[in-house]
Tab-separated table of C-alpha atoms in Angstrom:
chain	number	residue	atom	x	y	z
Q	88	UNK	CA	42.140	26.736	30.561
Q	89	UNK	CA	42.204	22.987	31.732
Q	90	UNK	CA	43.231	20.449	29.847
Q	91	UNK	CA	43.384	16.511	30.436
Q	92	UNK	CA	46.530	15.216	29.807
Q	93	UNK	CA	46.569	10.819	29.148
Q	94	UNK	CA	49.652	8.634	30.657
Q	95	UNK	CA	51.183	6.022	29.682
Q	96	UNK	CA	54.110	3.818	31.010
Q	97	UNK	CA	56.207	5.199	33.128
Q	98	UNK	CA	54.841	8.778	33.106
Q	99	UNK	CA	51.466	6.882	34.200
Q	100	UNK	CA	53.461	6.076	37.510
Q	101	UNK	CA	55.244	9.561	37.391
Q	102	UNK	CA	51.426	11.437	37.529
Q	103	UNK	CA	49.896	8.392	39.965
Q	104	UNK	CA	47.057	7.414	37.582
Q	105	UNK	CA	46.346	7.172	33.945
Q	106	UNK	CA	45.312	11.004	33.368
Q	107	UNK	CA	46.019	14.707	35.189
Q	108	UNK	CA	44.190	18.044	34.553
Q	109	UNK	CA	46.386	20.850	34.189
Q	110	UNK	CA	46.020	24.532	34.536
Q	111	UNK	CA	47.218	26.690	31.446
Q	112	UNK	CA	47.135	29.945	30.143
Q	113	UNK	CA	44.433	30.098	26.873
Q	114	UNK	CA	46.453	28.786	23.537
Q	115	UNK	CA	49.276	27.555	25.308
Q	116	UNK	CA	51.651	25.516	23.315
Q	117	UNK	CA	53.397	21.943	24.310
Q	118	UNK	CA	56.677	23.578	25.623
Q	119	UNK	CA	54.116	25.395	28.263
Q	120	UNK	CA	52.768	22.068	29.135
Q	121	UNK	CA	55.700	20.254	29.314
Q	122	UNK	CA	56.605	23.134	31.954
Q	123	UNK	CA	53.644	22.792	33.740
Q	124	UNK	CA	53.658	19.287	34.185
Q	125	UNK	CA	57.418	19.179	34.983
Q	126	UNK	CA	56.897	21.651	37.812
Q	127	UNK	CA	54.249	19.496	39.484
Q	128	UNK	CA	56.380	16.610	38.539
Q	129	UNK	CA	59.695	17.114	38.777
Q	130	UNK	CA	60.479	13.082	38.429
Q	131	UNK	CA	59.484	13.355	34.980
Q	132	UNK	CA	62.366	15.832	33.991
Q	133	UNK	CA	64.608	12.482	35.047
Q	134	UNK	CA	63.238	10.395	32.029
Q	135	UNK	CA	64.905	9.182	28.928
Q	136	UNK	CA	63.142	11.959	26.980
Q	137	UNK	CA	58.989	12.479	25.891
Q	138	UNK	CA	56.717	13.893	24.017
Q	139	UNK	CA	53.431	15.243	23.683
Q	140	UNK	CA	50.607	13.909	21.390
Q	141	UNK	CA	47.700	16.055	20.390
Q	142	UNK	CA	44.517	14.066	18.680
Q	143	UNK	CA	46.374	10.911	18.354
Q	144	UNK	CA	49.710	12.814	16.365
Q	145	UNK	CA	52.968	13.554	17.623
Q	146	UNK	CA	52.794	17.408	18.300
Q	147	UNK	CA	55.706	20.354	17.311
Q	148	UNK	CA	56.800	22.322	20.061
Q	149	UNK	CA	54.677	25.063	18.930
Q	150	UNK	CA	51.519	23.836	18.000
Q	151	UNK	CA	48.493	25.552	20.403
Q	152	UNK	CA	46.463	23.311	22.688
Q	153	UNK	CA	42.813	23.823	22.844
Q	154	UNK	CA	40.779	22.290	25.493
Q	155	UNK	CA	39.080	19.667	23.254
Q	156	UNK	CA	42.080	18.466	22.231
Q	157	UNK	CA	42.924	14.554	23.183
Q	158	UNK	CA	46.012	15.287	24.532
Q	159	UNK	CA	48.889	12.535	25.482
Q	160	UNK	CA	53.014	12.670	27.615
Q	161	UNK	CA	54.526	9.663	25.035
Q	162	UNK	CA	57.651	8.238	27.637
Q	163	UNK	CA	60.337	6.539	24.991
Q	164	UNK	CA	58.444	3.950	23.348
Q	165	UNK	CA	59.668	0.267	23.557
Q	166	UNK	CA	57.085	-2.388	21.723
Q	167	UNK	CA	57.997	-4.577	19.213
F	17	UNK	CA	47.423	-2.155	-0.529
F	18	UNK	CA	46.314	-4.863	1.316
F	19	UNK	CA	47.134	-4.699	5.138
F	20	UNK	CA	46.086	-5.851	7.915
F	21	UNK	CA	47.143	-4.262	11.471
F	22	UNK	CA	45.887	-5.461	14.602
F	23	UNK	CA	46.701	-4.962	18.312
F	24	UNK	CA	45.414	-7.908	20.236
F	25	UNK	CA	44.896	-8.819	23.928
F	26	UNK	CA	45.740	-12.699	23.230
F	27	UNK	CA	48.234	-14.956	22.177
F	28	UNK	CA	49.245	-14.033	18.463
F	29	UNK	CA	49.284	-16.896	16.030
F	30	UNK	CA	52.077	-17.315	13.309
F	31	UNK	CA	50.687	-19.398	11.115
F	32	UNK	CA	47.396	-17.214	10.528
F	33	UNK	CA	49.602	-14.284	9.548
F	34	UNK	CA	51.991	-16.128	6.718
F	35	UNK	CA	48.942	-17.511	5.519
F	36	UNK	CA	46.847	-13.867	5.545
F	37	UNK	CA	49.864	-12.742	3.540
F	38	UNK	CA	49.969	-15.201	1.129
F	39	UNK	CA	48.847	-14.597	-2.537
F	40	UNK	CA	49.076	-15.925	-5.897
F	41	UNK	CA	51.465	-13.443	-6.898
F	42	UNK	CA	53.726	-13.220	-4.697
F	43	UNK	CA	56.857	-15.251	-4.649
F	44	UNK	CA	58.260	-14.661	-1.233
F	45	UNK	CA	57.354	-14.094	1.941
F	46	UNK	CA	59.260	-12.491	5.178
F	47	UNK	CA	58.092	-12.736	8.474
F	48	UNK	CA	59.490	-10.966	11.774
F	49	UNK	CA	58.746	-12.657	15.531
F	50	UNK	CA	59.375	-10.877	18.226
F	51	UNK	CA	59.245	-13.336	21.473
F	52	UNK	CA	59.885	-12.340	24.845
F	53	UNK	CA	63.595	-13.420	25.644
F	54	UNK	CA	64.561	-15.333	29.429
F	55	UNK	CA	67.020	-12.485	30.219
F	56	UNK	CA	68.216	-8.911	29.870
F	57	UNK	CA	71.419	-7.403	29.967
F	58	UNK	CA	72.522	-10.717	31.641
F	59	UNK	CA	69.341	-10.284	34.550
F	60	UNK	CA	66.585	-13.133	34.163
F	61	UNK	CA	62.949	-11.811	33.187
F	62	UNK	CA	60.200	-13.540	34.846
F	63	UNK	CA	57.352	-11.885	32.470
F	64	UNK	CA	56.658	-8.591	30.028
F	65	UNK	CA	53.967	-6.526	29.839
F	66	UNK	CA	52.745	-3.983	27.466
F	67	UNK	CA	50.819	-0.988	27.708
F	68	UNK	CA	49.575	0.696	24.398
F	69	UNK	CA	48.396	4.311	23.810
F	70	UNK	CA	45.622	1.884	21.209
F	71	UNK	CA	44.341	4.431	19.045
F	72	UNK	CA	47.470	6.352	17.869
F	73	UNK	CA	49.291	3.057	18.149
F	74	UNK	CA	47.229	1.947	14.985
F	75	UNK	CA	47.638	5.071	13.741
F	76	UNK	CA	51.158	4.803	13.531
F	77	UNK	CA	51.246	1.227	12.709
F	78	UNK	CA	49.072	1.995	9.402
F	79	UNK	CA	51.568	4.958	8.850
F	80	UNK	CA	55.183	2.506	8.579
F	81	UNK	CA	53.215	0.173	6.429
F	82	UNK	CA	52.029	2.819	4.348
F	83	UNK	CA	55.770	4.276	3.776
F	84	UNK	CA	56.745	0.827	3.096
F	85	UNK	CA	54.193	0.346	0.247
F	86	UNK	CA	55.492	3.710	-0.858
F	87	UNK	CA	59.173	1.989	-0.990
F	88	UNK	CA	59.021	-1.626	-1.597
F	89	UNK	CA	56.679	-3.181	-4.556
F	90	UNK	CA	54.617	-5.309	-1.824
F	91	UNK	CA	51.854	-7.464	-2.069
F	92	UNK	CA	50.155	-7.966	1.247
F	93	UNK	CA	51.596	-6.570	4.850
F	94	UNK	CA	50.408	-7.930	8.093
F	95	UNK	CA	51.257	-5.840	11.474
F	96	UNK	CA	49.975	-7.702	14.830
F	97	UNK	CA	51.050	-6.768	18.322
F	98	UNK	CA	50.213	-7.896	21.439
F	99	UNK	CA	48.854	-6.032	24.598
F	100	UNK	CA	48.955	-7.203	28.612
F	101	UNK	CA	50.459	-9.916	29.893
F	102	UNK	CA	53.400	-12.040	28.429
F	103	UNK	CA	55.763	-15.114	29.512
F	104	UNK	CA	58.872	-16.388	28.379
F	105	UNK	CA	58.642	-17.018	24.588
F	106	UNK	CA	55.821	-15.823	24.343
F	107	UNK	CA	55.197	-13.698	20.901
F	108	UNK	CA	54.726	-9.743	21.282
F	109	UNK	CA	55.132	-8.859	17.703
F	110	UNK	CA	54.648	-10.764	14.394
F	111	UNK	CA	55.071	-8.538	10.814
F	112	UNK	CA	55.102	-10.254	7.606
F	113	UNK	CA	55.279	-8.935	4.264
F	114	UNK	CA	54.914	-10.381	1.097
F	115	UNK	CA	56.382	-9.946	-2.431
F	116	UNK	CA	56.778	-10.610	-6.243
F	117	UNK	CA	60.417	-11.203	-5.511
F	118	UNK	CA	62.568	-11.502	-2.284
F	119	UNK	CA	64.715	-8.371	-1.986
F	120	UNK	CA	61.240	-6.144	-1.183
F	121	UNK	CA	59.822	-8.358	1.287
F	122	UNK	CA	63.481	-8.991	3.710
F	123	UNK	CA	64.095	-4.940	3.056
F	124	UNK	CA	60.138	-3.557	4.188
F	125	UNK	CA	60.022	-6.254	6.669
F	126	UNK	CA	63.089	-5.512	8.456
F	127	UNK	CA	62.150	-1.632	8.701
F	128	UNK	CA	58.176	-2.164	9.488
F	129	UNK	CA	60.018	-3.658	12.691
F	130	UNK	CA	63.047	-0.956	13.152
F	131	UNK	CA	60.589	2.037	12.319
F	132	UNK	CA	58.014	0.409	14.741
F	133	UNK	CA	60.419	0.259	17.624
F	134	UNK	CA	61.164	3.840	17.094
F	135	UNK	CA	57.804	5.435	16.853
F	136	UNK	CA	55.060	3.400	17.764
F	137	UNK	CA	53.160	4.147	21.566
F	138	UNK	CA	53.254	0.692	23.301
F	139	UNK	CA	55.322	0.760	26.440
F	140	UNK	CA	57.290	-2.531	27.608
F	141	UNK	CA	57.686	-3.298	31.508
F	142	UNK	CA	59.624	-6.393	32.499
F	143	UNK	CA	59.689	-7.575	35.497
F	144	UNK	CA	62.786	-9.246	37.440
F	145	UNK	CA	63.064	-11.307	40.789
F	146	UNK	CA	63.512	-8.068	42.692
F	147	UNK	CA	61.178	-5.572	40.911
F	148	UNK	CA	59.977	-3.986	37.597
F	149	UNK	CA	61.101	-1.275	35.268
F	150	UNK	CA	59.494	0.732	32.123
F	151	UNK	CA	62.206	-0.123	29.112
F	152	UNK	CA	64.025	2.535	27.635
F	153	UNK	CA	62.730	5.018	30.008
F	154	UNK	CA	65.524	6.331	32.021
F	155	UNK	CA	68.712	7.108	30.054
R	188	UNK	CA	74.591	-25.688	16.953
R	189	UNK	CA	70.576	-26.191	16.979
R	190	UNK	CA	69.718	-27.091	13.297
R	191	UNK	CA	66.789	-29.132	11.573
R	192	UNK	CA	67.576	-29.482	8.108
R	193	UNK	CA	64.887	-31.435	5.690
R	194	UNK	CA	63.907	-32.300	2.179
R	195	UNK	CA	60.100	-32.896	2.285
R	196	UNK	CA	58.065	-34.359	-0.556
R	197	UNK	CA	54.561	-32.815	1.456
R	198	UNK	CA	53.468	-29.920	2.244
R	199	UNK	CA	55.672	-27.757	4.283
R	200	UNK	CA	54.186	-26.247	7.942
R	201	UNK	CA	55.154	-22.864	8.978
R	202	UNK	CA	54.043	-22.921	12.668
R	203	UNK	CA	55.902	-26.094	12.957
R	204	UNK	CA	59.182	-24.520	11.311
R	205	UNK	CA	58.849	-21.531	13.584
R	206	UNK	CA	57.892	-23.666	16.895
R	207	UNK	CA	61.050	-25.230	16.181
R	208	UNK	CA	63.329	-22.336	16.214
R	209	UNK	CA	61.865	-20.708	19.334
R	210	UNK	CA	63.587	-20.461	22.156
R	211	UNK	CA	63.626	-18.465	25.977
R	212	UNK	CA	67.297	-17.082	25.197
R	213	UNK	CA	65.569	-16.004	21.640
R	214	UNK	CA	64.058	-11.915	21.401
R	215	UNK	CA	63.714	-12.393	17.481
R	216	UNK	CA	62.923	-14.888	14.761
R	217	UNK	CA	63.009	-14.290	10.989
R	218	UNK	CA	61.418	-16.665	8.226
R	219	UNK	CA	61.839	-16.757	4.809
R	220	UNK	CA	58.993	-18.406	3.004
R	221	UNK	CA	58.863	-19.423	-0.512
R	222	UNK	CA	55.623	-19.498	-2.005
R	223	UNK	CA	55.186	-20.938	-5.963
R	224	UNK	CA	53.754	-17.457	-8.358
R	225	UNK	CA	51.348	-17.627	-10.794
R	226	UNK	CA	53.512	-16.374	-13.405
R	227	UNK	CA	57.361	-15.906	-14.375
R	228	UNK	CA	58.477	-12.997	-16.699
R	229	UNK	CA	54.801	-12.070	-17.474
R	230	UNK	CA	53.927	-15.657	-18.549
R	231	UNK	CA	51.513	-17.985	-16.519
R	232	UNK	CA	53.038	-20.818	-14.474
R	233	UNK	CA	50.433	-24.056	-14.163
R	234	UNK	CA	52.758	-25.752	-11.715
R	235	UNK	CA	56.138	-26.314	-10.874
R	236	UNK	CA	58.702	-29.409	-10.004
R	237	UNK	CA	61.359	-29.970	-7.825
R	238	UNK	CA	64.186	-32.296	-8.159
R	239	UNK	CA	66.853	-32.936	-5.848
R	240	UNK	CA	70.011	-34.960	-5.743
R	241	UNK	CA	69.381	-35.259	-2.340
R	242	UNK	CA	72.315	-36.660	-0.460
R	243	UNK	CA	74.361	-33.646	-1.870
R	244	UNK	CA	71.680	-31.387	-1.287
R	245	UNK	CA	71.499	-32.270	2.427
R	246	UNK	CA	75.265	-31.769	2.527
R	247	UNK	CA	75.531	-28.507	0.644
R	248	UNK	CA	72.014	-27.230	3.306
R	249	UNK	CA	74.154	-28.376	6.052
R	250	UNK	CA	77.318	-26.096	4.973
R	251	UNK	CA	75.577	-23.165	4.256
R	252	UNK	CA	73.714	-23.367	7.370
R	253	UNK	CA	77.357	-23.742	9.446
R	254	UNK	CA	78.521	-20.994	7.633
R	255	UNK	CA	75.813	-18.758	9.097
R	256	UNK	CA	76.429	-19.966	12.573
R	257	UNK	CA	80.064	-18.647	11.922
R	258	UNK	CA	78.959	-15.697	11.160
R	259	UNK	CA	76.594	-14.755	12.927
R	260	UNK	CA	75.837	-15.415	16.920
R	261	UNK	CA	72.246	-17.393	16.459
R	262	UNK	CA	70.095	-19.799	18.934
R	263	UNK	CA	68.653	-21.974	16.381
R	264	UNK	CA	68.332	-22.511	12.246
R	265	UNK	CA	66.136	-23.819	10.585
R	266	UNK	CA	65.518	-25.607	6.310
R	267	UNK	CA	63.123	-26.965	5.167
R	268	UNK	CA	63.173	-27.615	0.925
R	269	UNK	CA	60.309	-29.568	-0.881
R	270	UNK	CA	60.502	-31.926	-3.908
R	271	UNK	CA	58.178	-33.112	-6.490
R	272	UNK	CA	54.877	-30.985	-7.381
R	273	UNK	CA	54.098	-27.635	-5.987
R	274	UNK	CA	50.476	-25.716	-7.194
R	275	UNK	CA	50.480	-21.882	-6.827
R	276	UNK	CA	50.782	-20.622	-3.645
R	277	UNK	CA	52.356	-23.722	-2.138
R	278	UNK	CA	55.596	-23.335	-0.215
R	279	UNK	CA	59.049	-24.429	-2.175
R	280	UNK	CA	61.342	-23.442	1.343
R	281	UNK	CA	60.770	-22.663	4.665
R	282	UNK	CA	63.973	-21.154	6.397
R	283	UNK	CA	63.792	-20.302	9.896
R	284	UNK	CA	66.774	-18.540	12.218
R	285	UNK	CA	66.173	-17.473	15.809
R	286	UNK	CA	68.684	-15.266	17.885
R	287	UNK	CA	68.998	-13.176	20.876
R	288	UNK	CA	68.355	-10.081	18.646
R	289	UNK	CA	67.117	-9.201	15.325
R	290	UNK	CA	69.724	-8.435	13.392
R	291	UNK	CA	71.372	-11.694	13.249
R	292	UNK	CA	68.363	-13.405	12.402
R	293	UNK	CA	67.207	-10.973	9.978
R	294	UNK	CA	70.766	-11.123	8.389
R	295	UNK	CA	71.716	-14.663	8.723
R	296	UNK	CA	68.583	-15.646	7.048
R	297	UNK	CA	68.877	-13.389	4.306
R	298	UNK	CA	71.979	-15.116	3.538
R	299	UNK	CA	70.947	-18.233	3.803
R	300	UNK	CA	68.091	-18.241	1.070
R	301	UNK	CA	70.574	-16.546	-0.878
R	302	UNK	CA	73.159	-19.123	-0.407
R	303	UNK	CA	70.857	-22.076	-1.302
R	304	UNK	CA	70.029	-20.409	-4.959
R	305	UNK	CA	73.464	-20.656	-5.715
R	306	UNK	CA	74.475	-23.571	-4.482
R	307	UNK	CA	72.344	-26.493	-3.243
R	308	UNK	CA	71.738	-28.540	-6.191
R	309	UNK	CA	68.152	-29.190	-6.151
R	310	UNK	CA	66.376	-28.371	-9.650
R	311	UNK	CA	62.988	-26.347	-10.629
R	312	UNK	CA	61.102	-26.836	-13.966
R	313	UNK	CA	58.218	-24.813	-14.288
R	314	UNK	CA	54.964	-25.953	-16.329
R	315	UNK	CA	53.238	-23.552	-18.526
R	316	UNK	CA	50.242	-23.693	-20.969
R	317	UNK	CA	52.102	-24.388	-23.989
R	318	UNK	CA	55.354	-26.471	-22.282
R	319	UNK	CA	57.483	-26.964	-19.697
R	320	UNK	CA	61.210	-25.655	-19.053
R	321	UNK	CA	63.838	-25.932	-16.384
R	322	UNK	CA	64.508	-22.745	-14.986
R	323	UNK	CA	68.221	-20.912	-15.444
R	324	UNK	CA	69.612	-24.051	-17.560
R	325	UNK	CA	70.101	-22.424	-20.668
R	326	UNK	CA	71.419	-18.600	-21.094
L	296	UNK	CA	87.754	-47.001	-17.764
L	297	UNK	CA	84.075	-46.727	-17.197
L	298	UNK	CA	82.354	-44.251	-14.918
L	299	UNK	CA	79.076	-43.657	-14.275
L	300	UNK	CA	77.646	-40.633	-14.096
L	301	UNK	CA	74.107	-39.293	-12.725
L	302	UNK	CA	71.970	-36.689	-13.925
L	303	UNK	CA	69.235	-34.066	-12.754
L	304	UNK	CA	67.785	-31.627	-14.398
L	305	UNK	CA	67.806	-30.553	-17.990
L	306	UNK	CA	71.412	-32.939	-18.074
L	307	UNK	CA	68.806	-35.792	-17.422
L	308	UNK	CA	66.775	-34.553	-20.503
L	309	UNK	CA	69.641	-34.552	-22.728
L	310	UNK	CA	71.038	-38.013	-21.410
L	311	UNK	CA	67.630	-39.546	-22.000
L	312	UNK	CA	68.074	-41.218	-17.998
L	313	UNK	CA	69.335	-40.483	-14.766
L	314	UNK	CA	72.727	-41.496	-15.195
L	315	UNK	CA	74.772	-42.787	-17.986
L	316	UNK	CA	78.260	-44.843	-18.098
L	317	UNK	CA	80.952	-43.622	-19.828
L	318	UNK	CA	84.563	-45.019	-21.408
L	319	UNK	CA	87.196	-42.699	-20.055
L	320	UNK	CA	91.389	-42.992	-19.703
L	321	UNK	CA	92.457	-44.274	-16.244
L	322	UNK	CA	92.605	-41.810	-13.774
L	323	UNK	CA	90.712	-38.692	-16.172
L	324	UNK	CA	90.074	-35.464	-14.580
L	325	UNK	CA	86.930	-34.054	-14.200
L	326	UNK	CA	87.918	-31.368	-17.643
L	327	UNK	CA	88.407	-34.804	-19.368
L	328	UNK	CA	84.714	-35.673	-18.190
L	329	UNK	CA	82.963	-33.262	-19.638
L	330	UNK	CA	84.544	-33.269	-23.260
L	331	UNK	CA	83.604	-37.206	-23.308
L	332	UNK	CA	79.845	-36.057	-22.386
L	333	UNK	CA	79.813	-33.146	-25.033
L	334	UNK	CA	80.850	-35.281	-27.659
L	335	UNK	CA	78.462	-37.829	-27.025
L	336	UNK	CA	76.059	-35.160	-25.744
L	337	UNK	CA	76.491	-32.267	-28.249
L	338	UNK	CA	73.503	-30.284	-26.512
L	339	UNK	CA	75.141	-29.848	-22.850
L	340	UNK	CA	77.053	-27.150	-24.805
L	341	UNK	CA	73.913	-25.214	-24.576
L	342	UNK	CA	73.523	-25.060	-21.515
L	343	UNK	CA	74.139	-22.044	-19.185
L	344	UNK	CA	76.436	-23.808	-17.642
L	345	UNK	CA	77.527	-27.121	-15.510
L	346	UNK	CA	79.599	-28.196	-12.970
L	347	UNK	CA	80.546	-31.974	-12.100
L	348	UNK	CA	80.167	-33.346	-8.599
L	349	UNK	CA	82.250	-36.075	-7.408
L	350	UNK	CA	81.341	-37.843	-3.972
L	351	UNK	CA	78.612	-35.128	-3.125
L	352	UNK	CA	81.241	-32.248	-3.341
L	353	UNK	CA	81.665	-30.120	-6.453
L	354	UNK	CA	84.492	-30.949	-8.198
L	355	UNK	CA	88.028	-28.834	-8.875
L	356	UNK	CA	88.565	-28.829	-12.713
L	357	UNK	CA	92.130	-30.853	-11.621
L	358	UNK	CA	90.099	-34.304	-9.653
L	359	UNK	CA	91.456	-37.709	-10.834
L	360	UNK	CA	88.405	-39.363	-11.302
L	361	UNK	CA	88.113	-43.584	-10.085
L	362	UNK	CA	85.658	-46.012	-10.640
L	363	UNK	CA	84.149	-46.214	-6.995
L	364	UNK	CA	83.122	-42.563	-7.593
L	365	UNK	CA	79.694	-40.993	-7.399
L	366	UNK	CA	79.661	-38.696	-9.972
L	367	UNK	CA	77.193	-36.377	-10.991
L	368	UNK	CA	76.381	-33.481	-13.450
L	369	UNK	CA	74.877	-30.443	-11.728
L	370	UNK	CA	73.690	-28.078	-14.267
L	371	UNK	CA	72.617	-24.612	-12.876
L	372	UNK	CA	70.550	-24.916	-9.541
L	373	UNK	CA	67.635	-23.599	-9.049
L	374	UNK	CA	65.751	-24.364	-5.603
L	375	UNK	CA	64.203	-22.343	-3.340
């Protein structure tokens, strides 16, 4: 399946625009994406830490990714 | 639980938010303001911006206020935070909370702010003399 | 040592009290706002009074306010107390403390307001239906 | 000799004015003071409590008192 992954801050510069589509096997989880995306760009691996945000939530490692999903990389926050 | 969270494109103002908060029955009132600071780790800042992931932002926003209703007997909370653009002391963040008596408003106030910083999708970039950098995200 | 220290018979202004404090070397400012409540130990409050002996008072504001500067590393502080009548919802104290990050504001302020109750001599009586009574004079 | 003593509060309730003058041995302490006021002024006993203020600084128990004092009576504060 593809999904459409959102970017913010730095992984917004990391990916070169505010959204990629990825390529993933039906039901992958967020550790698959986070592999995908880290082998098409390896710069994010050098961040702080991030994580992945499915429908506007934070997301466990094993939760399953659909393609309607609103799916989000979260770099380390820093507002306030 | 009456709250009011907003993220907003221009300049926040202080005295709309202590007076939002305000109420009869309510004794004290605690406000938190964040302004942009002229230097970091001993390097001058020229500006801020911030980026915010809007949607789940308020999400989250409503979700620290409601925990601290859950905690602290409040009255009224107020959560505003800024987007795009700002200068020197300029004001990215204003929380206030108001309560019966002092101890609940100080206490939810102070981790509405500590619980935002932690959780809450809005991104920081500050820009220097010689370039720019995302806060907090390389280690 | 930035400090504005003030016993006002008007109304007190926030944004004026937080203007103040602000500074570029600043990232965080905390306020403690007094605001007069409808009713004390379940009983309605009409109105309330302030009296001050207010050379003393000034003096005593002025310690407590060093004190925190000892303490803790802050930019600017902040006081501002009213005398004579207050309505519900008007504002008793405005105390204000800016520093280069939150903690010392949020902490320094916290003592300050809790200083004050203790030990600046300024007096409150509070008006009810059915009398009138200065608060903590008898046991 | 005489001092003269202010009062806020609930003391200026009991005094009937804001300050009243009273007869006291040369050189009294501040102890000395207050028993002169609670005999005249039985109902300051009632009160939570008070402390004496000589010059605009609370007073140790041990002050010499003078004439060209400001004294005052500071029943329990309340501000803020």
């Amino acid at each position: 399946m593809e999904v459409n992954v959102l970017a913010f801050g730095i992984a917004k510069d990391i990916f070169g625009g505010s959204s990629v589509s990825v390529s993933l096997p039906d039901d992958a989880n967020t550790v698959q994406l986070k592999q995908a995306l880290e082998e098409h760009f390896p710069r994010l691996k050098l961040i702080a830490s991030y994580l992945v945000a499915v429908n506007n939530e934070y997301a466990d490692e094993d939760l399953l990714l659909s393609t309607r999903d609103e799916i989000a990389i979260i770099p380390p926050v820093s507002g306030g | 639980m009456e709250v009011l969270i907003e993220l907003l494109d221009g300049p926040l103002n202080v005295q709309t938010c202590t007076q939002w908060v305000t109420s009869p029955d309510a004794g004290g009132i605690n406000v938190f303001i964040g302004t942009v600071r002229n230097v970091t780790k001993g390097k001058p800042v020229i500006k801020l911006e911030f980026e915010a992931y809007k949607q789940m932002a308020i999400n989250e926003m409503h979700k620290i206020i409601k925990q601290a209703f859950e905690r602290w007997p409040l009255k009224k909370a107020l959560l505003h935070h800024r987007t795009g653009t700002l200068e020197i002391g300029e004001i990215p963040v204003i929380i206030a909370v108001s309560a019966a008596h002092r101890d609940a408003a100080f206490e939810a106030c102070r981790f509405i702010i500590d619980t935002l910083k932690q959780t809450v999708p809005i991104w920081k970039k500050e820009f220097f003399e010689d370039g720019e950098v995302w806060v907090a995200a390389h280690p």
